[in-house]
Structure formats: C-alpha cells, structure tokens
C-alpha cells in the first residue's frame, strides 16, 4: 500500500523529490577535479564506492570507517527535504570531490561535460541487475511497489523503473566512453579478478599504492566484509526507507542469480528484446562465472 509514484523527466522516470528539485540539479557546478561514480542502480555502486574510498584513503581502514558509506560521496540527484540535497552536500565538500549519480548521460548536469570531469562507470549484466533491482524495490519503501515478479518483469523491460531503461543507460554511457575521461568497468570482472580491476581504478585516480595495500583493499571490499560492516551495509537507514527484513541491501553479491528467477519463457523473451535493444553495440556481458 505504498503511495509513491515516479515522475518522468524527458521520458526517464525519477523519484518525486528529485523531479521537484530538477533546476538545482541541472545548474549544479562541477569542478574539473571531480570524479563521478556512475551506475545504473544495483550494478555495484556501493562496492565501487568503497573501493574508491579505500584508494582515496591509501588503504587506511580507520579513515574509511569514520563515516557511513551513503554520506561519503553524495548522489547528485538525491533530494529528500528537509535534509540537504545531494547538490547541497556536494557544494559543501572540499575539492577534489568524489560524487555519485545514477543519471543517464543525457540528464547529467551539463557542467560535468564542460569541465571534462572523470567518470567511473560500472555496468552489470541486465539479468542480474534486474533481479537485484526487484529485491531492492521490494524492500525500499520510497520506491513504488514492484508487484509480482511477472509484473515487475514488464516494468523493467519497458524502462519504467526509477532512472529508466537499463538498455539505454548502459548503451548511452558505453557509446561516449572514448569522448570523455571514462573508465568503464564490469561488475562481473570485479567478481572474477577484483585485484586487477582495483588496480585499474587506482591508475585512473592517479594513485600508486603498494601491492600489500591493494591486497588489503581487495579483502576489505569483499562482499562478506561489506555485508558485516554497519558502515557499508546500510543498516543505519531507518526501516521506513529500507526495510531490510524484507531483503537485505547486501543480498547475494553473485553473478548468475537470474537463473533462480527467470522462467525459460521469460529468458527467451528477454534475450529477444535484449538483441533488439542492444543491436549495434560492441558490448559483451558475462552472464555466469
Ligand atoms: P545483489 O542484490 O545481487 O546481491 P548497488 O550498490 O548499485 O545498489 O548494488 C547492490 C548490489 O551489489 C547487490 O547485489 C549487492 O549485494 C551487490 N554488492 C554490494 N557490495 C558488493 C561486493 N563487495 N561484492 C559483490 N557484490 C556486492
């Protein structure tokens, strides 16, 4: 019995308070040394955020642990009055800033492009992302009710979920990756070889950390560690926003959970739609490890 409805901006469904705050978001002033973490929801945002955080603090766990993860790198489009908006929080931060967004490139505040900022994009295969988002929708009380899995299946395919279509989002960021300073990563690669992916992020951030430090970051950003850590598992968020008794934020953290959700018919239909929507891209996703 949730009353929440999404509102569209240029065809992209977004949460109400975000739409109400749209002019503040669009006029946000980026700085040339901003690093923007970009993801479609449920693609490993919190994971890459913690990796970036650890690299920024040179692997110093103590320093990383002082604040709850969702306050460390504000989401630009986040708004929920009377709390300060993502833009308010970013404006109050010292440079160099690390910020987050789930916006597709066409909705990003233009100032990011004109300042030639760095972007760290993480993509996750559509099926696992869709499953993860379903469980998140079930527990997140400020999103609309997802309905049954079958109902949600249609909503996701039609891009009527918050932040819009997975297909357009991933394609949109992929297509511009060579025009801007974009490091494009995959959740599945991070699962397969976290050390290698963390080293890529480190280079991208212009950092050079010792191998022991990198090994420590691998360990500290593992699913098990992050699930147990109250500063990274979102357990401090009130039940009225995230009811983790329905589904935990740190749910499974694996590749291939879609197989436990898709029927054979749904899988065939999804593959067909996927081919149409992703036609012409050179993107290649791993669906199981
Ligand atoms: P599942 O629901 O499939 O478990 P986001 O942070 O973008 O909202 O993404 C959340 C998803 O990333 C969840 O997926 C969560 O379990 C997973 N995740 C978070 N931290 C992780 C980690 N350290 N390793 C692997 N997966 C992680």
CSV table of N, CA, C and O in Angstrom, one decimal, residues 22-119:
chain,number,residue,atom,x,y,z
A,22,UNK,N,14.7,19.6,-9.8
A,22,UNK,CA,15.4,19.4,-11.0
A,22,UNK,C,16.2,20.7,-11.4
A,22,UNK,O,17.3,20.5,-12.0
A,23,UNK,N,15.7,21.9,-11.2
A,23,UNK,CA,16.5,23.0,-11.6
A,23,UNK,C,17.8,23.2,-10.8
A,23,UNK,O,18.9,23.5,-11.4
A,24,UNK,N,17.8,22.8,-9.5
A,24,UNK,CA,19.0,22.9,-8.7
A,24,UNK,C,20.0,21.8,-9.3
A,24,UNK,O,21.2,22.1,-9.3
A,25,UNK,N,19.5,20.7,-9.7
A,25,UNK,CA,20.4,19.6,-10.2
A,25,UNK,C,21.0,20.0,-11.5
A,25,UNK,O,22.2,19.8,-11.7
A,26,UNK,N,20.2,20.5,-12.4
A,26,UNK,CA,20.7,20.8,-13.7
A,26,UNK,C,21.7,22.0,-13.7
A,26,UNK,O,22.5,22.1,-14.6
A,27,UNK,N,21.6,22.9,-12.7
A,27,UNK,CA,22.5,24.0,-12.7
A,27,UNK,C,23.7,23.7,-11.8
A,27,UNK,O,24.5,24.7,-11.5
A,28,UNK,N,23.8,22.5,-11.3
A,28,UNK,CA,25.0,22.1,-10.5
A,28,UNK,C,26.3,22.5,-11.2
A,28,UNK,O,26.5,22.3,-12.3
A,29,UNK,N,27.2,23.1,-10.4
A,29,UNK,CA,28.5,23.5,-10.9
A,29,UNK,C,29.6,22.4,-10.6
A,29,UNK,O,30.0,22.3,-9.4
A,30,UNK,N,30.0,21.7,-11.6
A,30,UNK,CA,31.0,20.7,-11.4
A,30,UNK,C,32.4,21.4,-11.3
A,30,UNK,O,32.5,22.6,-11.7
A,31,UNK,N,33.4,20.7,-10.8
A,31,UNK,CA,34.8,21.2,-10.8
A,31,UNK,C,35.6,20.3,-11.6
A,31,UNK,O,35.4,19.1,-11.6
A,32,UNK,N,36.7,20.8,-12.2
A,32,UNK,CA,37.5,20.0,-13.1
A,32,UNK,C,38.1,18.7,-12.5
A,32,UNK,O,38.3,17.7,-13.1
A,33,UNK,N,38.3,18.8,-11.1
A,33,UNK,CA,38.9,17.6,-10.5
A,33,UNK,C,37.8,16.7,-9.8
A,33,UNK,O,38.2,15.9,-9.0
A,34,UNK,N,36.6,16.9,-10.2
A,34,UNK,CA,35.5,16.0,-9.7
A,34,UNK,C,35.7,14.6,-10.3
A,34,UNK,O,36.0,14.5,-11.5
A,35,UNK,N,35.5,13.6,-9.5
A,35,UNK,CA,35.4,12.2,-10.0
A,35,UNK,C,33.9,11.8,-9.8
A,35,UNK,O,33.4,11.8,-8.6
A,36,UNK,N,33.3,11.4,-10.8
A,36,UNK,CA,31.9,11.0,-10.7
A,36,UNK,C,31.7,9.5,-10.9
A,36,UNK,O,32.1,8.9,-12.0
A,37,UNK,N,31.2,8.8,-9.9
A,37,UNK,CA,30.9,7.4,-10.0
A,37,UNK,C,29.5,7.2,-10.6
A,37,UNK,O,28.5,7.8,-10.1
A,38,UNK,N,29.4,6.6,-11.8
A,38,UNK,CA,28.2,6.5,-12.5
A,38,UNK,C,27.7,5.0,-12.6
A,38,UNK,O,28.5,4.2,-13.0
A,39,UNK,N,26.5,4.8,-12.3
A,39,UNK,CA,26.0,3.4,-12.4
A,39,UNK,C,24.5,3.5,-12.7
A,39,UNK,O,23.8,4.4,-12.4
A,40,UNK,N,24.0,2.4,-13.4
A,40,UNK,CA,22.6,2.1,-13.3
A,40,UNK,C,22.3,1.5,-12.0
A,40,UNK,O,23.2,0.8,-11.5
A,41,UNK,N,21.2,1.7,-11.3
A,41,UNK,CA,21.0,1.2,-10.0
A,41,UNK,C,21.3,-0.3,-9.9
A,41,UNK,O,21.0,-1.0,-10.9
A,42,UNK,N,21.8,-0.8,-8.8
A,42,UNK,CA,22.1,-2.2,-8.5
A,42,UNK,C,23.2,-2.8,-9.3
A,42,UNK,O,23.2,-4.0,-9.5
A,43,UNK,N,24.1,-2.0,-9.8
A,43,UNK,CA,25.2,-2.5,-10.6
A,43,UNK,C,26.5,-2.6,-9.9
A,43,UNK,O,27.5,-3.0,-10.5
A,44,UNK,N,26.5,-2.3,-8.6
A,44,UNK,CA,27.7,-2.4,-7.8
A,44,UNK,C,28.2,-1.0,-7.4
A,44,UNK,O,29.4,-0.8,-7.1
A,45,UNK,N,27.3,-0.1,-7.2
A,45,UNK,CA,27.6,1.3,-6.9
A,45,UNK,C,28.3,1.3,-5.5
A,45,UNK,O,29.4,2.0,-5.4
A,46,UNK,N,27.8,0.6,-4.5
A,46,UNK,CA,28.3,0.7,-3.2
A,46,UNK,C,29.7,0.0,-3.1
A,46,UNK,O,30.6,0.5,-2.4
A,47,UNK,N,29.8,-1.0,-3.9
A,47,UNK,CA,31.1,-1.7,-4.0
A,47,UNK,C,32.2,-0.8,-4.6
A,47,UNK,O,33.3,-0.6,-4.0
A,48,UNK,N,31.9,-0.2,-5.7
A,48,UNK,CA,33.0,0.6,-6.4
A,48,UNK,C,33.2,1.8,-5.5
A,48,UNK,O,34.4,2.3,-5.4
A,49,UNK,N,32.2,2.3,-4.8
A,49,UNK,CA,32.3,3.5,-4.0
A,49,UNK,C,33.3,3.2,-2.8
A,49,UNK,O,34.1,4.0,-2.5
A,50,UNK,N,33.2,2.0,-2.3
A,50,UNK,CA,34.1,1.6,-1.2
A,50,UNK,C,35.5,1.4,-1.7
A,50,UNK,O,36.5,1.8,-1.0
A,51,UNK,N,35.6,0.9,-2.9
A,51,UNK,CA,36.9,0.7,-3.5
A,51,UNK,C,37.6,2.1,-3.7
A,51,UNK,O,38.8,2.3,-3.3
A,52,UNK,N,36.9,3.0,-4.3
A,52,UNK,CA,37.4,4.3,-4.5
A,52,UNK,C,37.7,5.0,-3.2
A,52,UNK,O,38.8,5.7,-3.0
A,53,UNK,N,36.9,4.8,-2.2
A,53,UNK,CA,37.1,5.4,-0.9
A,53,UNK,C,38.4,4.9,-0.3
A,53,UNK,O,39.2,5.6,0.3
A,54,UNK,N,38.6,3.5,-0.4
A,54,UNK,CA,39.8,2.9,0.2
A,54,UNK,C,41.1,3.4,-0.5
A,54,UNK,O,42.1,3.7,0.1
A,55,UNK,N,41.0,3.6,-1.9
A,55,UNK,CA,42.1,4.1,-2.6
A,55,UNK,C,42.4,5.5,-2.2
A,55,UNK,O,43.6,5.9,-2.0
A,56,UNK,N,41.3,6.3,-2.1
A,56,UNK,CA,41.5,7.7,-1.8
A,56,UNK,C,42.2,7.8,-0.4
A,56,UNK,O,43.0,8.7,-0.2
A,57,UNK,N,41.9,6.9,0.5
A,57,UNK,CA,42.5,7.0,1.9
A,57,UNK,C,43.7,6.1,1.9
A,57,UNK,O,44.1,5.8,3.1
A,58,UNK,N,44.3,5.8,0.8
A,58,UNK,CA,45.5,4.9,0.8
A,58,UNK,C,45.4,3.6,1.6
A,58,UNK,O,46.4,3.2,2.2
A,59,UNK,N,44.2,3.1,1.6
A,59,UNK,CA,44.0,1.8,2.3
A,59,UNK,C,43.9,1.9,3.8
A,59,UNK,O,43.9,0.9,4.4
A,60,UNK,N,43.8,3.1,4.3
A,60,UNK,CA,43.7,3.3,5.7
A,60,UNK,C,42.3,3.0,6.2
A,60,UNK,O,41.4,3.9,6.1
A,61,UNK,N,42.1,1.8,6.7
A,61,UNK,CA,40.8,1.4,7.1
A,61,UNK,C,40.1,2.4,8.1
A,61,UNK,O,39.0,2.7,8.0
A,62,UNK,N,40.9,2.8,9.1
A,62,UNK,CA,40.5,3.7,10.1
A,62,UNK,C,39.8,4.9,9.5
A,62,UNK,O,38.7,5.3,9.9
A,63,UNK,N,40.5,5.5,8.5
A,63,UNK,CA,40.0,6.7,7.9
A,63,UNK,C,38.7,6.5,7.1
A,63,UNK,O,37.8,7.3,7.1
A,64,UNK,N,38.7,5.3,6.5
A,64,UNK,CA,37.5,4.9,5.7
A,64,UNK,C,36.3,4.7,6.5
A,64,UNK,O,35.2,4.8,6.1
A,65,UNK,N,36.5,4.2,7.8
A,65,UNK,CA,35.4,3.8,8.6
A,65,UNK,C,34.7,4.9,9.4
A,65,UNK,O,33.8,4.6,10.0
A,66,UNK,N,35.2,6.1,9.2
A,66,UNK,CA,34.7,7.1,10.1
A,66,UNK,C,33.2,7.6,9.7
A,66,UNK,O,32.5,8.0,10.6
A,67,UNK,N,32.9,7.4,8.5
A,67,UNK,CA,31.5,7.9,8.1
A,67,UNK,C,30.8,6.7,7.4
A,67,UNK,O,31.3,5.9,6.8
A,68,UNK,N,29.5,6.8,7.5
A,68,UNK,CA,28.6,5.8,6.9
A,68,UNK,C,28.7,6.0,5.4
A,68,UNK,O,28.7,7.2,4.9
A,69,UNK,N,28.7,4.9,4.6
A,69,UNK,CA,29.0,5.0,3.2
A,69,UNK,C,28.1,5.9,2.4
A,69,UNK,O,28.6,6.7,1.6
A,70,UNK,N,26.8,5.9,2.7
A,70,UNK,CA,26.0,6.8,1.8
A,70,UNK,C,26.2,8.3,2.0
A,70,UNK,O,25.7,9.0,1.2
A,71,UNK,N,26.9,8.6,3.1
A,71,UNK,CA,27.2,10.1,3.2
A,71,UNK,C,28.6,10.5,2.7
A,71,UNK,O,28.9,11.6,2.6
A,72,UNK,N,29.4,9.5,2.2
A,72,UNK,CA,30.7,9.8,1.8
A,72,UNK,C,30.8,10.5,0.5
A,72,UNK,O,31.5,11.4,0.3
A,73,UNK,N,30.0,10.0,-0.5
A,73,UNK,CA,30.0,10.5,-1.8
A,73,UNK,C,28.6,10.8,-2.3
A,73,UNK,O,27.9,9.9,-2.7
A,74,UNK,N,28.1,12.0,-2.1
A,74,UNK,CA,26.7,12.3,-2.3
A,74,UNK,C,26.3,12.0,-3.8
A,74,UNK,O,27.0,12.1,-4.7
A,75,UNK,N,25.0,11.6,-3.8
A,75,UNK,CA,24.4,11.3,-5.1
A,75,UNK,C,23.8,12.7,-5.6
A,75,UNK,O,23.0,13.3,-4.9
A,76,UNK,N,24.3,13.1,-6.8
A,76,UNK,CA,24.0,14.4,-7.3
A,76,UNK,C,22.5,14.7,-7.3
A,76,UNK,O,22.0,15.8,-7.0
A,77,UNK,N,21.7,13.7,-7.8
A,77,UNK,CA,20.2,14.0,-8.0
A,77,UNK,C,19.4,13.6,-6.7
A,77,UNK,O,18.2,13.7,-6.8
A,78,UNK,N,20.1,13.3,-5.7
A,78,UNK,CA,19.3,12.9,-4.5
A,78,UNK,C,18.7,14.1,-3.8
A,78,UNK,O,19.3,15.1,-3.6
A,79,UNK,N,17.4,14.0,-3.5
A,79,UNK,CA,16.7,15.0,-2.8
A,79,UNK,C,15.6,14.4,-1.9
A,79,UNK,O,14.9,13.5,-2.3
A,80,UNK,N,15.6,14.8,-0.7
A,80,UNK,CA,14.5,14.4,0.2
A,80,UNK,C,14.4,15.4,1.3
A,80,UNK,O,14.9,15.3,2.4
A,81,UNK,N,13.7,16.5,1.0
A,81,UNK,CA,13.5,17.6,2.1
A,81,UNK,C,13.0,17.0,3.3
A,81,UNK,O,12.2,16.1,3.2
A,82,UNK,N,13.3,17.6,4.5
A,82,UNK,CA,14.1,18.8,4.7
A,82,UNK,C,15.6,18.6,4.8
A,82,UNK,O,16.4,19.5,5.0
A,83,UNK,N,16.1,17.3,4.5
A,83,UNK,CA,17.5,17.1,4.5
A,83,UNK,C,18.2,17.8,3.4
A,83,UNK,O,17.6,18.1,2.3
A,84,UNK,N,19.5,18.2,3.5
A,84,UNK,CA,20.2,18.8,2.4
A,84,UNK,C,20.2,17.9,1.2
A,84,UNK,O,20.3,16.6,1.4
A,85,UNK,N,20.1,18.4,0.0
A,85,UNK,CA,20.1,17.6,-1.2
A,85,UNK,C,21.5,17.2,-1.5
A,85,UNK,O,22.4,17.7,-1.0
A,86,UNK,N,21.6,16.3,-2.5
A,86,UNK,CA,22.9,15.8,-3.0
A,86,UNK,C,23.7,17.0,-3.4
A,86,UNK,O,24.9,17.1,-3.2
A,87,UNK,N,23.1,18.0,-4.1
A,87,UNK,CA,23.8,19.2,-4.6
A,87,UNK,C,24.3,20.0,-3.4
A,87,UNK,O,25.4,20.5,-3.4
A,88,UNK,N,23.4,20.2,-2.4
A,88,UNK,CA,23.8,20.9,-1.3
A,88,UNK,C,25.0,20.3,-0.6
A,88,UNK,O,26.0,21.0,-0.2
A,89,UNK,N,25.0,19.0,-0.5
A,89,UNK,CA,26.1,18.3,0.1
A,89,UNK,C,27.4,18.4,-0.7
A,89,UNK,O,28.5,18.7,-0.2
A,90,UNK,N,27.3,18.3,-2.0
A,90,UNK,CA,28.4,18.4,-2.9
A,90,UNK,C,29.0,19.8,-2.8
A,90,UNK,O,30.2,20.0,-2.8
A,91,UNK,N,28.1,20.8,-2.8
A,91,UNK,CA,28.6,22.2,-2.7
A,91,UNK,C,29.4,22.5,-1.4
A,91,UNK,O,30.3,23.3,-1.4
A,92,UNK,N,29.1,21.7,-0.4
A,92,UNK,CA,29.8,21.9,0.9
A,92,UNK,C,31.1,21.1,1.0
A,92,UNK,O,31.8,21.2,2.0
A,93,UNK,N,31.4,20.3,0.0
A,93,UNK,CA,32.6,19.4,0.1
A,93,UNK,C,33.8,20.1,-0.4
A,93,UNK,O,33.8,20.9,-1.4
A,94,UNK,N,35.0,19.8,0.2
A,94,UNK,CA,36.2,20.4,-0.3
A,94,UNK,C,36.7,19.6,-1.6
A,94,UNK,O,36.3,18.4,-1.7
A,95,UNK,N,37.4,20.2,-2.5
A,95,UNK,CA,37.9,19.5,-3.7
A,95,UNK,C,39.2,18.8,-3.3
A,95,UNK,O,39.8,19.2,-2.3
A,96,UNK,N,39.5,17.7,-3.9
A,96,UNK,CA,38.8,17.1,-5.0
A,96,UNK,C,37.7,16.2,-4.5
A,96,UNK,O,37.8,15.5,-3.6
A,97,UNK,N,36.5,16.3,-5.2
A,97,UNK,CA,35.3,15.7,-4.7
A,97,UNK,C,35.1,14.4,-5.5
A,97,UNK,O,35.4,14.2,-6.6
A,98,UNK,N,34.5,13.4,-4.7
A,98,UNK,CA,34.0,12.2,-5.4
A,98,UNK,C,32.5,12.2,-5.2
A,98,UNK,O,32.0,12.3,-4.1
A,99,UNK,N,31.8,12.1,-6.3
A,99,UNK,CA,30.4,12.2,-6.3
A,99,UNK,C,29.8,11.0,-7.0
A,99,UNK,O,30.5,10.2,-7.6
A,100,UNK,N,28.5,10.8,-6.8
A,100,UNK,CA,27.8,9.7,-7.4
A,100,UNK,C,26.6,10.1,-8.2
A,100,UNK,O,26.0,11.1,-7.9
A,101,UNK,N,26.2,9.3,-9.2
A,101,UNK,CA,25.0,9.5,-9.9
A,101,UNK,C,24.5,8.2,-10.5
A,101,UNK,O,25.3,7.4,-10.9
A,102,UNK,N,23.1,8.1,-10.7
A,102,UNK,CA,22.5,7.1,-11.5
A,102,UNK,C,22.0,7.6,-12.8
A,102,UNK,O,21.3,6.9,-13.5
A,103,UNK,N,22.2,8.9,-13.1
A,103,UNK,CA,21.6,9.5,-14.2
A,103,UNK,C,22.1,9.0,-15.5
A,103,UNK,O,23.3,8.7,-15.6
A,104,UNK,N,21.3,8.9,-16.6
A,104,UNK,CA,21.8,8.6,-17.9
A,104,UNK,C,22.5,9.8,-18.4
A,104,UNK,O,22.2,10.9,-18.0
A,105,UNK,N,23.5,9.6,-19.4
A,105,UNK,CA,24.3,10.8,-19.8
A,105,UNK,C,23.5,12.0,-20.2
A,105,UNK,O,23.9,13.1,-19.9
A,106,UNK,N,22.4,11.8,-20.9
A,106,UNK,CA,21.6,12.9,-21.4
A,106,UNK,C,21.0,13.8,-20.3
A,106,UNK,O,20.6,14.9,-20.6
A,107,UNK,N,20.9,13.2,-19.1
A,107,UNK,CA,20.3,14.0,-18.0
A,107,UNK,C,21.3,14.6,-17.0
A,107,UNK,O,21.0,15.2,-16.0
A,108,UNK,N,22.6,14.3,-17.3
A,108,UNK,CA,23.6,14.7,-16.3
A,108,UNK,C,23.7,16.3,-16.4
A,108,UNK,O,23.6,16.9,-17.4
A,109,UNK,N,23.9,16.9,-15.2
A,109,UNK,CA,24.1,18.4,-15.3
A,109,UNK,C,25.2,18.7,-16.3
A,109,UNK,O,26.3,18.2,-16.2
A,110,UNK,N,25.0,19.6,-17.2
A,110,UNK,CA,25.9,19.9,-18.3
A,110,UNK,C,27.3,20.3,-17.9
A,110,UNK,O,28.3,20.1,-18.6
A,111,UNK,N,27.4,20.9,-16.7
A,111,UNK,CA,28.7,21.4,-16.2
A,111,UNK,C,29.7,20.3,-16.0
A,111,UNK,O,30.9,20.5,-16.1
A,112,UNK,N,29.3,19.0,-15.8
A,112,UNK,CA,30.3,17.9,-15.8
A,112,UNK,C,31.0,17.8,-17.1
A,112,UNK,O,32.2,17.6,-17.2
A,113,UNK,N,30.2,17.9,-18.2
A,113,UNK,CA,30.8,17.8,-19.6
A,113,UNK,C,31.8,18.9,-19.8
A,113,UNK,O,32.9,18.7,-20.3
A,114,UNK,N,31.4,20.1,-19.5
A,114,UNK,CA,32.2,21.3,-19.9
A,114,UNK,C,33.5,21.3,-19.0
A,114,UNK,O,34.4,21.9,-19.4
A,115,UNK,N,33.4,20.7,-17.9
A,115,UNK,CA,34.6,20.7,-17.0
A,115,UNK,C,35.5,19.5,-17.3
A,115,UNK,O,36.5,19.3,-16.6
A,116,UNK,N,35.1,18.7,-18.2
A,116,UNK,CA,35.9,17.4,-18.6
A,116,UNK,C,36.3,16.6,-17.3
A,116,UNK,O,37.4,16.3,-17.1
A,117,UNK,N,35.3,16.3,-16.5
A,117,UNK,CA,35.5,15.5,-15.3
A,117,UNK,C,35.8,14.1,-15.6
A,117,UNK,O,35.7,13.7,-16.7
A,118,UNK,N,36.3,13.4,-14.6
A,118,UNK,CA,36.5,11.9,-14.7
A,118,UNK,C,35.2,11.2,-14.3
A,118,UNK,O,34.6,11.5,-13.3
A,119,UNK,N,34.9,10.1,-15.1
A,119,UNK,CA,33.8,9.3,-14.8
A,119,UNK,C,34.2,7.9,-14.7
A,119,UNK,O,35.0,7.3,-15.5
